[in-house]
Amino acid sequence: MDAPTDVREVKDRLFARLARGQLVLLVGAGASRWAGLPSWRQTVCALAEDLVPALREQVPDAPLRFSPPAPDAPIPVEALLRIPEAYRFLRGDERLVAKLRALFDTSRIDPADLPLQRLVVRLAPFVPAVYTTNFDDLLERTFEWAGQPCQVVAEAEDLHRWRFVQVGRRFVPRFPIYKLHGTLERPGSLVVSESDFLRRSDLAANPIDLRFSSDVMGREILLVGYGFNDPNLRWLWTKLRDLRVPPVGWFLELGASTDLERATAAMDRIGRVDLNAADPVHPPELLAFLEELASRCEKELGTPAAG
């Protein structure tokens, strides 16, 4: 892909796609870190700490002991998948869900203090859908705070129970927030461990994956707070590439991209936009990028007619 190298050119291209409803938003854990919620790496490290007593009980005579990784230490993708798998096996689903609910508790977070999520809500009228791999409910709470009706789509039943709001004599669908890895409100929908990801290694394995694949064909994707290391999404992207219908993606890199990162991203038709943010948790550069897009859409396009 011949990606623009100038940030202004990228913004112009994204605006052109927004004007045509041809841009899909994919929101990752980086957006939730703004509110103080853990990254997936931090979450796995917390699970690992709680896993240690169960390992000592399960294998009391092991000559070598598992040491929980530090959140700032390099953690192989395999470990990020196997630790939750072992936790589920030794601690059980009920404790796993309880631990995740505690780690991703949003009850004390005010959506008014979430500038990144509020910008996603402002962009929502110009995109067909928002997809997220996050378990938490920050997006839907921010939609509610802004008075924008939305619906969570996390499993097949949601596609059968599409929700609408009445506008005059018409019924308009609520804006869809697709939870690719499920929601804590419905623990059975969660994609957490190695076996969960392996079950998704088939394009027809999950209806939300099918909907994502359909929505991104012929469109472009803006990745917000997303690192593109998720095995499920990488598999889907590779499959779409093999089918010769890969979407064009735009990855907002908070730091600076290496030559290897640029080369491998280009292979997947992903343009990396380096923001060179000084603060990766609360990057004002990311807010400024999205604010400019949202303001331009509102000024030049107005609010699209409902439905």
mmCIF file of C-alpha atoms in Angstrom:
data_model
loop_
_atom_site.group_PDB
_atom_site.id
_atom_site.type_symbol
_atom_site.label_atom_id
_atom_site.label_comp_id
_atom_site.label_asym_id
_atom_site.label_seq_id
_atom_site.Cartn_x
_atom_site.Cartn_y
_atom_site.Cartn_z
ATOM 1 C CA MET A 1 0.000 0.000 0.000
ATOM 2 C CA ASP A 2 1.299 3.436 -0.904
ATOM 3 C CA ALA A 3 0.399 5.131 2.367
ATOM 4 C CA PRO A 4 0.637 8.912 2.740
ATOM 5 C CA THR A 5 3.609 9.916 4.846
ATOM 6 C CA ASP A 6 2.259 13.332 5.868
ATOM 7 C CA VAL A 7 -0.186 13.426 8.812
ATOM 8 C CA ARG A 8 -2.240 16.092 7.022
ATOM 9 C CA GLU A 9 -2.666 13.798 4.017
ATOM 10 C CA VAL A 10 -3.784 10.986 6.334
ATOM 11 C CA LYS A 11 -6.352 13.247 8.001
ATOM 12 C CA ASP A 12 -7.692 14.353 4.619
ATOM 13 C CA ARG A 13 -8.004 10.738 3.506
ATOM 14 C CA LEU A 14 -9.782 9.709 6.721
ATOM 15 C CA PHE A 15 -12.166 12.635 6.404
ATOM 16 C CA ALA A 16 -12.991 11.613 2.839
ATOM 17 C CA ARG A 17 -13.829 8.113 4.079
ATOM 18 C CA LEU A 18 -15.916 9.479 6.949
ATOM 19 C CA ALA A 19 -17.842 11.645 4.501
ATOM 20 C CA ARG A 20 -18.838 8.485 2.619
ATOM 21 C CA GLY A 21 -19.482 6.294 5.671
ATOM 22 C CA GLN A 22 -16.503 4.196 4.630
ATOM 23 C CA LEU A 23 -14.500 4.207 7.858
ATOM 24 C CA VAL A 24 -14.872 1.711 10.727
ATOM 25 C CA LEU A 25 -13.483 2.421 14.201
ATOM 26 C CA LEU A 26 -11.619 -0.297 16.114
ATOM 27 C CA VAL A 27 -11.027 0.667 19.755
ATOM 28 C CA GLY A 28 -8.476 -1.172 21.886
ATOM 29 C CA ALA A 29 -7.272 -1.304 25.479
ATOM 30 C CA GLY A 30 -5.213 1.870 25.062
ATOM 31 C CA ALA A 31 -8.463 3.856 25.127
ATOM 32 C CA SER A 32 -9.443 2.322 28.474
ATOM 33 C CA ARG A 33 -6.005 2.894 29.977
ATOM 34 C CA TRP A 34 -6.833 6.612 29.812
ATOM 35 C CA ALA A 35 -9.439 5.928 32.524
ATOM 36 C CA GLY A 36 -6.996 3.950 34.658
ATOM 37 C CA LEU A 37 -8.080 0.478 33.594
ATOM 38 C CA PRO A 38 -5.315 -2.089 33.027
ATOM 39 C CA SER A 39 -3.887 -3.147 29.687
ATOM 40 C CA TRP A 40 -4.238 -6.810 28.788
ATOM 41 C CA ARG A 41 -0.579 -7.328 29.738
ATOM 42 C CA GLN A 42 -1.249 -5.841 33.188
ATOM 43 C CA THR A 43 -4.381 -7.961 33.506
ATOM 44 C CA VAL A 44 -2.484 -11.181 32.769
ATOM 45 C CA CYS A 45 0.178 -10.213 35.319
ATOM 46 C CA ALA A 46 -2.554 -9.757 37.956
ATOM 47 C CA LEU A 47 -3.999 -13.163 37.062
ATOM 48 C CA ALA A 48 -0.511 -14.687 37.314
ATOM 49 C CA GLU A 49 -0.064 -13.371 40.865
ATOM 50 C CA ASP A 50 -3.363 -14.933 41.909
ATOM 51 C CA LEU A 51 -2.476 -18.158 40.112
ATOM 52 C CA VAL A 52 0.661 -18.901 42.147
ATOM 53 C CA PRO A 53 -1.032 -20.444 45.252
ATOM 54 C CA ALA A 54 -3.115 -22.738 43.026
ATOM 55 C CA LEU A 55 0.017 -23.873 41.177
ATOM 56 C CA ARG A 56 1.783 -24.639 44.464
ATOM 57 C CA GLU A 57 -1.197 -26.758 45.532
ATOM 58 C CA GLN A 58 -1.583 -28.494 42.157
ATOM 59 C CA VAL A 59 2.130 -29.328 41.732
ATOM 60 C CA PRO A 60 3.637 -29.274 45.255
ATOM 61 C CA ASP A 61 6.873 -31.076 44.353
ATOM 62 C CA ALA A 62 7.822 -29.194 41.187
ATOM 63 C CA PRO A 63 11.611 -28.593 41.058
ATOM 64 C CA LEU A 64 11.067 -25.272 39.285
ATOM 65 C CA ARG A 65 8.523 -22.680 40.279
ATOM 66 C CA PHE A 66 6.575 -20.298 38.068
ATOM 67 C CA SER A 67 7.384 -16.635 38.704
ATOM 68 C CA PRO A 68 4.678 -14.120 37.784
ATOM 69 C CA PRO A 69 5.977 -11.672 35.162
ATOM 70 C CA ALA A 70 6.292 -7.999 35.974
ATOM 71 C CA PRO A 71 3.949 -5.711 33.999
ATOM 72 C CA ASP A 72 6.904 -3.862 32.476
ATOM 73 C CA ALA A 73 8.759 -7.065 31.468
ATOM 74 C CA PRO A 74 8.579 -8.545 27.958
ATOM 75 C CA ILE A 75 5.864 -11.222 27.917
ATOM 76 C CA PRO A 76 5.574 -13.629 24.966
ATOM 77 C CA VAL A 77 2.160 -13.836 23.313
ATOM 78 C CA GLU A 78 2.047 -17.516 24.290
ATOM 79 C CA ALA A 79 2.249 -16.589 27.975
ATOM 80 C CA LEU A 80 -0.468 -13.962 27.556
ATOM 81 C CA LEU A 81 -2.751 -16.794 26.405
ATOM 82 C CA ARG A 82 -1.558 -19.692 28.574
ATOM 83 C CA ILE A 83 -1.694 -17.888 31.929
ATOM 84 C CA PRO A 84 -5.457 -17.149 31.632
ATOM 85 C CA GLU A 85 -5.935 -20.723 30.382
ATOM 86 C CA ALA A 86 -4.206 -22.126 33.478
ATOM 87 C CA TYR A 87 -6.122 -19.707 35.705
ATOM 88 C CA ARG A 88 -9.444 -20.900 34.313
ATOM 89 C CA PHE A 89 -8.411 -24.554 34.801
ATOM 90 C CA LEU A 90 -7.095 -24.195 38.363
ATOM 91 C CA ARG A 91 -9.198 -21.375 39.738
ATOM 92 C CA GLY A 92 -12.418 -21.891 37.790
ATOM 93 C CA ASP A 93 -14.581 -19.683 35.600
ATOM 94 C CA GLU A 94 -16.403 -18.046 38.498
ATOM 95 C CA ARG A 95 -13.212 -16.752 40.111
ATOM 96 C CA LEU A 96 -11.781 -15.724 36.720
ATOM 97 C CA VAL A 97 -14.841 -13.609 35.935
ATOM 98 C CA ALA A 98 -14.854 -12.118 39.445
ATOM 99 C CA LYS A 99 -11.186 -11.168 39.071
ATOM 100 C CA LEU A 100 -11.806 -9.576 35.676
ATOM 101 C CA ARG A 101 -14.794 -7.647 37.009
ATOM 102 C CA ALA A 102 -12.661 -6.271 39.827
ATOM 103 C CA LEU A 103 -9.847 -5.290 37.459
ATOM 104 C CA PHE A 104 -12.230 -3.639 34.978
ATOM 105 C CA ASP A 105 -14.606 -2.031 37.469
ATOM 106 C CA THR A 106 -15.896 1.251 36.006
ATOM 107 C CA SER A 107 -18.457 2.128 38.682
ATOM 108 C CA ARG A 108 -16.455 5.123 39.945
ATOM 109 C CA ILE A 109 -15.485 6.463 36.528
ATOM 110 C CA ASP A 110 -17.410 9.474 35.273
ATOM 111 C CA PRO A 111 -17.837 9.522 31.465
ATOM 112 C CA ALA A 112 -17.441 13.305 31.655
ATOM 113 C CA ASP A 113 -13.773 12.598 32.469
ATOM 114 C CA LEU A 114 -13.236 10.428 29.370
ATOM 115 C CA PRO A 115 -12.192 12.733 26.523
ATOM 116 C CA LEU A 116 -11.116 9.857 24.272
ATOM 117 C CA GLN A 117 -14.410 7.970 24.581
ATOM 118 C CA ARG A 118 -16.348 11.227 24.071
ATOM 119 C CA LEU A 119 -14.513 11.768 20.782
ATOM 120 C CA VAL A 120 -15.478 8.258 19.663
ATOM 121 C CA VAL A 121 -19.117 9.159 20.397
ATOM 122 C CA ARG A 122 -18.758 12.338 18.313
ATOM 123 C CA LEU A 123 -17.375 10.324 15.392
ATOM 124 C CA ALA A 124 -20.088 7.665 15.678
ATOM 125 C CA PRO A 125 -22.664 9.462 13.456
ATOM 126 C CA PHE A 126 -20.184 9.262 10.581
ATOM 127 C CA VAL A 127 -19.212 5.575 10.863
ATOM 128 C CA PRO A 128 -21.294 2.420 10.335
ATOM 129 C CA ALA A 129 -20.110 0.789 13.569
ATOM 130 C CA VAL A 130 -17.562 0.783 16.360
ATOM 131 C CA TYR A 131 -15.724 -2.448 17.146
ATOM 132 C CA THR A 132 -13.768 -3.043 20.343
ATOM 133 C CA THR A 133 -11.815 -5.863 21.954
ATOM 134 C CA ASN A 134 -12.377 -4.335 25.404
ATOM 135 C CA PHE A 135 -14.458 -6.086 28.068
ATOM 136 C CA ASP A 136 -15.310 -2.905 29.967
ATOM 137 C CA ASP A 137 -18.412 -0.762 29.468
ATOM 138 C CA LEU A 138 -16.765 2.660 29.116
ATOM 139 C CA LEU A 139 -17.927 3.160 25.534
ATOM 140 C CA GLU A 140 -21.561 2.318 26.151
ATOM 141 C CA ARG A 141 -21.614 4.392 29.340
ATOM 142 C CA THR A 142 -20.203 7.355 27.420
ATOM 143 C CA PHE A 143 -22.841 6.955 24.697
ATOM 144 C CA GLU A 144 -25.509 6.954 27.402
ATOM 145 C CA TRP A 145 -23.937 10.009 29.082
ATOM 146 C CA ALA A 146 -24.033 11.830 25.725
ATOM 147 C CA GLY A 147 -27.691 10.884 25.192
ATOM 148 C CA GLN A 148 -26.888 8.692 22.192
ATOM 149 C CA PRO A 149 -28.802 5.374 22.066
ATOM 150 C CA CYS A 150 -26.495 2.407 21.494
ATOM 151 C CA GLN A 151 -26.557 -1.366 21.742
ATOM 152 C CA VAL A 152 -23.892 -3.906 22.643
ATOM 153 C CA VAL A 153 -23.461 -6.732 20.142
ATOM 154 C CA ALA A 154 -21.380 -9.494 21.716
ATOM 155 C CA GLU A 155 -22.930 -12.780 20.596
ATOM 156 C CA ALA A 156 -25.352 -14.305 18.112
ATOM 157 C CA GLU A 157 -28.440 -13.559 20.203
ATOM 158 C CA ASP A 158 -27.772 -9.823 19.947
ATOM 159 C CA LEU A 159 -28.071 -10.010 16.180
ATOM 160 C CA HIS A 160 -31.546 -11.521 16.622
ATOM 161 C CA ARG A 161 -32.557 -8.933 19.221
ATOM 162 C CA TRP A 162 -31.638 -5.779 17.332
ATOM 163 C CA ARG A 163 -32.788 -2.740 19.308
ATOM 164 C CA PHE A 164 -34.469 0.363 17.922
ATOM 165 C CA VAL A 165 -35.599 3.797 19.045
ATOM 166 C CA GLN A 166 -38.731 5.449 17.708
ATOM 167 C CA VAL A 167 -38.205 8.725 15.864
ATOM 168 C CA GLY A 168 -41.573 10.077 14.822
ATOM 169 C CA ARG A 169 -43.267 7.202 13.009
ATOM 170 C CA ARG A 170 -39.969 5.498 12.148
ATOM 171 C CA PHE A 171 -37.909 2.994 14.090
ATOM 172 C CA VAL A 172 -34.181 3.695 13.922
ATOM 173 C CA PRO A 173 -31.597 1.111 15.041
ATOM 174 C CA ARG A 174 -29.486 1.973 18.037
ATOM 175 C CA PHE A 175 -25.826 2.533 17.234
ATOM 176 C CA PRO A 176 -23.959 -0.818 17.407
ATOM 177 C CA ILE A 177 -20.904 -1.331 19.594
ATOM 178 C CA TYR A 178 -19.513 -4.704 18.582
ATOM 179 C CA LYS A 179 -17.638 -6.449 21.398
ATOM 180 C CA LEU A 180 -15.295 -8.774 19.521
ATOM 181 C CA HIS A 181 -14.125 -10.453 22.719
ATOM 182 C CA GLY A 182 -17.349 -10.315 24.650
ATOM 183 C CA THR A 183 -18.660 -8.375 27.611
ATOM 184 C CA LEU A 184 -18.378 -8.880 31.358
ATOM 185 C CA GLU A 185 -22.149 -8.575 31.528
ATOM 186 C CA ARG A 186 -22.301 -11.988 29.839
ATOM 187 C CA PRO A 187 -19.316 -14.100 30.952
ATOM 188 C CA GLY A 188 -20.066 -16.807 28.391
ATOM 189 C CA SER A 189 -19.178 -14.374 25.613
ATOM 190 C CA LEU A 190 -15.667 -13.600 26.906
ATOM 191 C CA VAL A 191 -12.577 -14.431 24.855
ATOM 192 C CA VAL A 192 -9.848 -14.682 27.478
ATOM 193 C CA SER A 193 -7.649 -17.736 27.181
ATOM 194 C CA GLU A 194 -5.806 -19.809 24.620
ATOM 195 C CA SER A 195 -8.698 -22.195 23.970
ATOM 196 C CA ASP A 196 -11.044 -19.235 23.378
ATOM 197 C CA PHE A 197 -8.715 -17.842 20.717
ATOM 198 C CA LEU A 198 -8.194 -21.232 19.120
ATOM 199 C CA ARG A 199 -11.947 -21.677 18.756
ATOM 200 C CA ARG A 200 -12.011 -18.431 16.772
ATOM 201 C CA SER A 201 -9.470 -19.755 14.234
ATOM 202 C CA ASP A 202 -12.128 -20.270 11.601
ATOM 203 C CA LEU A 203 -13.822 -17.527 9.650
ATOM 204 C CA ALA A 204 -17.224 -19.147 10.223
ATOM 205 C CA ALA A 205 -16.648 -19.880 13.930
ATOM 206 C CA ASN A 206 -18.241 -16.742 15.351
ATOM 207 C CA PRO A 207 -20.977 -14.454 13.984
ATOM 208 C CA ILE A 208 -19.291 -11.308 15.323
ATOM 209 C CA ASP A 209 -16.133 -12.185 13.382
ATOM 210 C CA LEU A 210 -18.276 -12.654 10.274
ATOM 211 C CA ARG A 211 -19.956 -9.287 10.816
ATOM 212 C CA PHE A 212 -16.573 -7.612 11.306
ATOM 213 C CA SER A 213 -15.230 -9.199 8.109
ATOM 214 C CA SER A 214 -18.293 -8.046 6.189
ATOM 215 C CA ASP A 215 -18.202 -4.512 7.600
ATOM 216 C CA VAL A 216 -14.542 -3.910 6.759
ATOM 217 C CA MET A 217 -14.612 -5.237 3.178
ATOM 218 C CA GLY A 218 -14.331 -2.271 0.843
ATOM 219 C CA ARG A 219 -13.873 0.087 3.798
ATOM 220 C CA GLU A 220 -10.968 1.386 5.868
ATOM 221 C CA ILE A 221 -10.302 0.996 9.593
ATOM 222 C CA LEU A 222 -8.979 3.506 12.090
ATOM 223 C CA LEU A 223 -7.326 1.734 15.027
ATOM 224 C CA VAL A 224 -7.596 3.790 18.237
ATOM 225 C CA GLY A 225 -5.675 2.630 21.294
ATOM 226 C CA TYR A 226 -5.054 -0.673 19.588
ATOM 227 C CA GLY A 227 -1.741 -2.483 19.179
ATOM 228 C CA PHE A 228 -2.723 -5.037 16.535
ATOM 229 C CA ASN A 229 -1.138 -7.880 18.499
ATOM 230 C CA ASP A 230 -4.393 -9.711 19.158
ATOM 231 C CA PRO A 231 -4.276 -13.246 17.666
ATOM 232 C CA ASN A 232 -7.971 -13.227 16.732
ATOM 233 C CA LEU A 233 -7.773 -9.965 14.776
ATOM 234 C CA ARG A 234 -4.467 -10.872 13.178
ATOM 235 C CA TRP A 235 -5.956 -14.161 11.996
ATOM 236 C CA LEU A 236 -9.002 -12.388 10.537
ATOM 237 C CA TRP A 237 -6.796 -9.843 8.801
ATOM 238 C CA THR A 238 -4.628 -12.591 7.295
ATOM 239 C CA LYS A 239 -7.687 -14.489 6.103
ATOM 240 C CA LEU A 240 -9.096 -11.387 4.422
ATOM 241 C CA ARG A 241 -5.713 -10.806 2.814
ATOM 242 C CA ASP A 242 -5.675 -14.394 1.520
ATOM 243 C CA LEU A 243 -9.154 -13.815 0.087
ATOM 244 C CA ARG A 244 -7.813 -10.653 -1.599
ATOM 245 C CA VAL A 245 -10.252 -8.383 0.245
ATOM 246 C CA PRO A 246 -8.068 -6.935 3.016
ATOM 247 C CA PRO A 247 -9.196 -3.576 4.395
ATOM 248 C CA VAL A 248 -6.910 -0.580 4.541
ATOM 249 C CA GLY A 249 -6.019 0.191 8.146
ATOM 250 C CA TRP A 250 -4.633 3.260 9.888
ATOM 251 C CA PHE A 251 -2.739 2.630 13.107
ATOM 252 C CA LEU A 252 -2.204 5.630 15.368
ATOM 253 C CA GLU A 253 1.258 4.882 16.800
ATOM 254 C CA LEU A 254 1.771 6.889 19.979
ATOM 255 C CA GLY A 255 5.550 6.718 19.593
ATOM 256 C CA ALA A 256 7.658 6.275 16.463
ATOM 257 C CA SER A 257 7.522 3.291 14.106
ATOM 258 C CA THR A 258 10.600 1.265 13.257
ATOM 259 C CA ASP A 259 11.428 0.313 9.672
ATOM 260 C CA LEU A 260 10.423 -3.298 10.426
ATOM 261 C CA GLU A 261 7.073 -2.182 11.813
ATOM 262 C CA ARG A 262 6.412 -0.024 8.764
ATOM 263 C CA ALA A 263 7.380 -2.796 6.336
ATOM 264 C CA THR A 264 5.286 -5.505 7.994
ATOM 265 C CA ALA A 265 2.321 -3.145 8.435
ATOM 266 C CA ALA A 266 2.463 -2.241 4.751
ATOM 267 C CA MET A 267 2.210 -5.957 3.954
ATOM 268 C CA ASP A 268 -1.190 -5.899 5.704
ATOM 269 C CA ARG A 269 -2.181 -2.603 4.037
ATOM 270 C CA ILE A 270 -1.853 -0.745 7.334
ATOM 271 C CA GLY A 271 -0.462 2.757 7.429
ATOM 272 C CA ARG A 272 1.290 3.729 10.656
ATOM 273 C CA VAL A 273 0.758 7.328 11.772
ATOM 274 C CA ASP A 274 3.463 8.353 14.253
ATOM 275 C CA LEU A 275 2.137 10.788 16.862
ATOM 276 C CA ASN A 276 5.367 10.887 18.930
ATOM 277 C CA ALA A 277 3.402 11.334 22.149
ATOM 278 C CA ALA A 278 5.323 12.163 25.297
ATOM 279 C CA ASP A 279 2.685 10.524 27.514
ATOM 280 C CA PRO A 280 1.506 7.149 26.132
ATOM 281 C CA VAL A 281 -1.288 6.808 28.717
ATOM 282 C CA HIS A 282 -2.839 10.265 28.291
ATOM 283 C CA PRO A 283 -1.547 11.414 24.894
ATOM 284 C CA PRO A 284 -2.883 14.876 23.981
ATOM 285 C CA GLU A 285 -1.607 14.270 20.443
ATOM 286 C CA LEU A 286 -4.172 11.470 20.017
ATOM 287 C CA LEU A 287 -6.972 13.684 21.306
ATOM 288 C CA ALA A 288 -5.931 16.471 18.950
ATOM 289 C CA PHE A 289 -5.919 14.084 15.977
ATOM 290 C CA LEU A 290 -9.431 12.797 16.697
ATOM 291 C CA GLU A 291 -10.741 16.223 17.706
ATOM 292 C CA GLU A 292 -9.729 17.645 14.338
ATOM 293 C CA LEU A 293 -11.492 14.816 12.514
ATOM 294 C CA ALA A 294 -14.678 15.099 14.607
ATOM 295 C CA SER A 295 -14.835 18.909 14.353
ATOM 296 C CA ARG A 296 -14.310 18.840 10.597
ATOM 297 C CA CYS A 297 -17.082 16.256 10.160
ATOM 298 C CA GLU A 298 -19.495 18.271 12.286
ATOM 299 C CA LYS A 299 -18.645 21.522 10.518
ATOM 300 C CA GLU A 300 -18.540 20.333 6.910
ATOM 301 C CA LEU A 301 -20.942 17.381 6.972
ATOM 302 C CA GLY A 302 -23.394 18.219 9.722
ATOM 303 C CA THR A 303 -25.053 15.429 11.642
ATOM 304 C CA PRO A 304 -26.245 12.656 9.350
ATOM 305 C CA ALA A 305 -29.990 12.081 9.278
ATOM 306 C CA ALA A 306 -31.042 9.315 11.665
ATOM 307 C CA GLY A 307 -31.407 5.952 9.965
#
